[in-house]
Coordinates of C-alpha atoms in Angstrom, one line a residue:
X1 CA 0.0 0.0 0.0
X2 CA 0.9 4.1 -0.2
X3 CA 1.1 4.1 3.3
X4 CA 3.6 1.4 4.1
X5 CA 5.9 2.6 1.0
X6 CA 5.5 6.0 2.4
X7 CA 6.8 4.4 5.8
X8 CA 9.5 2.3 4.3
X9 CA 10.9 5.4 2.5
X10 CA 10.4 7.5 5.7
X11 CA 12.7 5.4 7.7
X12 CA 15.9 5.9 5.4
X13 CA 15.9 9.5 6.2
X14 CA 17.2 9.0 9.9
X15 CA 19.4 5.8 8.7
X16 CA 21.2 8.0 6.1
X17 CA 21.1 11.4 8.4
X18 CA 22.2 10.3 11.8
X19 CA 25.0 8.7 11.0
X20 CA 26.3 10.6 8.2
X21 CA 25.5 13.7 11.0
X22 CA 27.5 11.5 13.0
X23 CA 30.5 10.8 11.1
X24 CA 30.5 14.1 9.9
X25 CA 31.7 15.3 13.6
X26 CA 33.6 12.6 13.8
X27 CA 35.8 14.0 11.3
X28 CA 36.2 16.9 12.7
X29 CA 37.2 15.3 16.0
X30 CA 40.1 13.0 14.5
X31 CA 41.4 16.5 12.4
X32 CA 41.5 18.6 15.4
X33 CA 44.4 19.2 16.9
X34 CA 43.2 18.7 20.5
X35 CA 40.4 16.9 21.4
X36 CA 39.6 19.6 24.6
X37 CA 36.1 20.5 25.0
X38 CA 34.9 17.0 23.4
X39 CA 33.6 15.0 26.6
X40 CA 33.3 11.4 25.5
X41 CA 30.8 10.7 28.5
X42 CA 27.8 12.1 25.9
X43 CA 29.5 10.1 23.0
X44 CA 29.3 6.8 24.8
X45 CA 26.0 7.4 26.3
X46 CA 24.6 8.7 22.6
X47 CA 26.2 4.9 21.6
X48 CA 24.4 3.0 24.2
X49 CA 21.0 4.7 23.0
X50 CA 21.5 4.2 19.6
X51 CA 22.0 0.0 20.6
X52 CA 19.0 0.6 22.8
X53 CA 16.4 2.2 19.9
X54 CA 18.0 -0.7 18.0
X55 CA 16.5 -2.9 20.4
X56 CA 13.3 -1.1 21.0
X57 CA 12.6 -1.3 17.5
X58 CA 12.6 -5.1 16.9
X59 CA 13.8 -4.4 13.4
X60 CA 17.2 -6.4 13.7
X61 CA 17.5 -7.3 10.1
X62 CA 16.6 -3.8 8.9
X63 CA 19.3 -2.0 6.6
X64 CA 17.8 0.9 8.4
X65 CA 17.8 0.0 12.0
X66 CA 21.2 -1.5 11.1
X67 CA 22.7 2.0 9.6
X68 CA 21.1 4.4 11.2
X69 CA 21.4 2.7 15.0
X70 CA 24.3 0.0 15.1
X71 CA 26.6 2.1 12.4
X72 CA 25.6 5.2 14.3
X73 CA 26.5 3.7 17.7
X74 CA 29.8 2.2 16.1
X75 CA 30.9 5.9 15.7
X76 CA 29.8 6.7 18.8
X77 CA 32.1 4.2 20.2
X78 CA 35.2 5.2 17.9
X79 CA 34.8 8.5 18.6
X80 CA 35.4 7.6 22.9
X81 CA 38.0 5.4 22.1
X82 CA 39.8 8.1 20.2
X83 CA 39.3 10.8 23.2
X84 CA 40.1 8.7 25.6
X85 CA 43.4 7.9 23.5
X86 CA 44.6 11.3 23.2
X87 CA 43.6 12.7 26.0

C-alpha cells in the first residue's frame, strides 16, 4: 500500500542522516588538533541509546535499524576510544 511505502521510505531518512550527521563530527574530531572541549561521557551514552532504539525497534535485520542505529553507535564508540586515547 501508499502508506507502508511511504513508511519504508520514511525510515531511510534518519538511517542516512544520523549517522552521516555523525560521522560528519567525527571528522572533525580526529582532524582537530586537541580533542579539549569533546567530553566522551555524551558520546558513549549517545552509543548506548542508539543499541537501545535498536533494540526497541525489533527491526534487527533492517538496513535501516542497522545503519542508522548499530553504524551510528559504532561511531559513537570510535569517537570515545579516540578521546580517551589522546587525551
Amino acid at each position: 500500500s501508499m502508506k507502508r511505502k511511504l513508511i519504508a521510505f520514511a525510515g531511510w531518512f534518519p538511517a542516512i542522516i544520523i549517522p552521516v550527521a555523525t560521522l560528519i563530527q567525527s571528522v572533525e574530531v580526529f582532524t582537530a588538533e586537541s580533542v579539549e572541549g569533546v567530553t566522551w561521557t555524551t558520546w558513549l551514552l549517545f552509543g548506548i541509546a542508539n543499541i537501545g532504539f535498536y533494540i526497541y525497534t525489533e527491526k534487527y535485520t533492517s538496513l535501516q535499524s542497522i545503519l542508522g542505529f548499530l553504524g551510528t553507535a559504532l561511531i559513537d564508540f570510535i569517537i570515545v576510544a579516540n578521546v580517551l586515547l589522546r587525551s
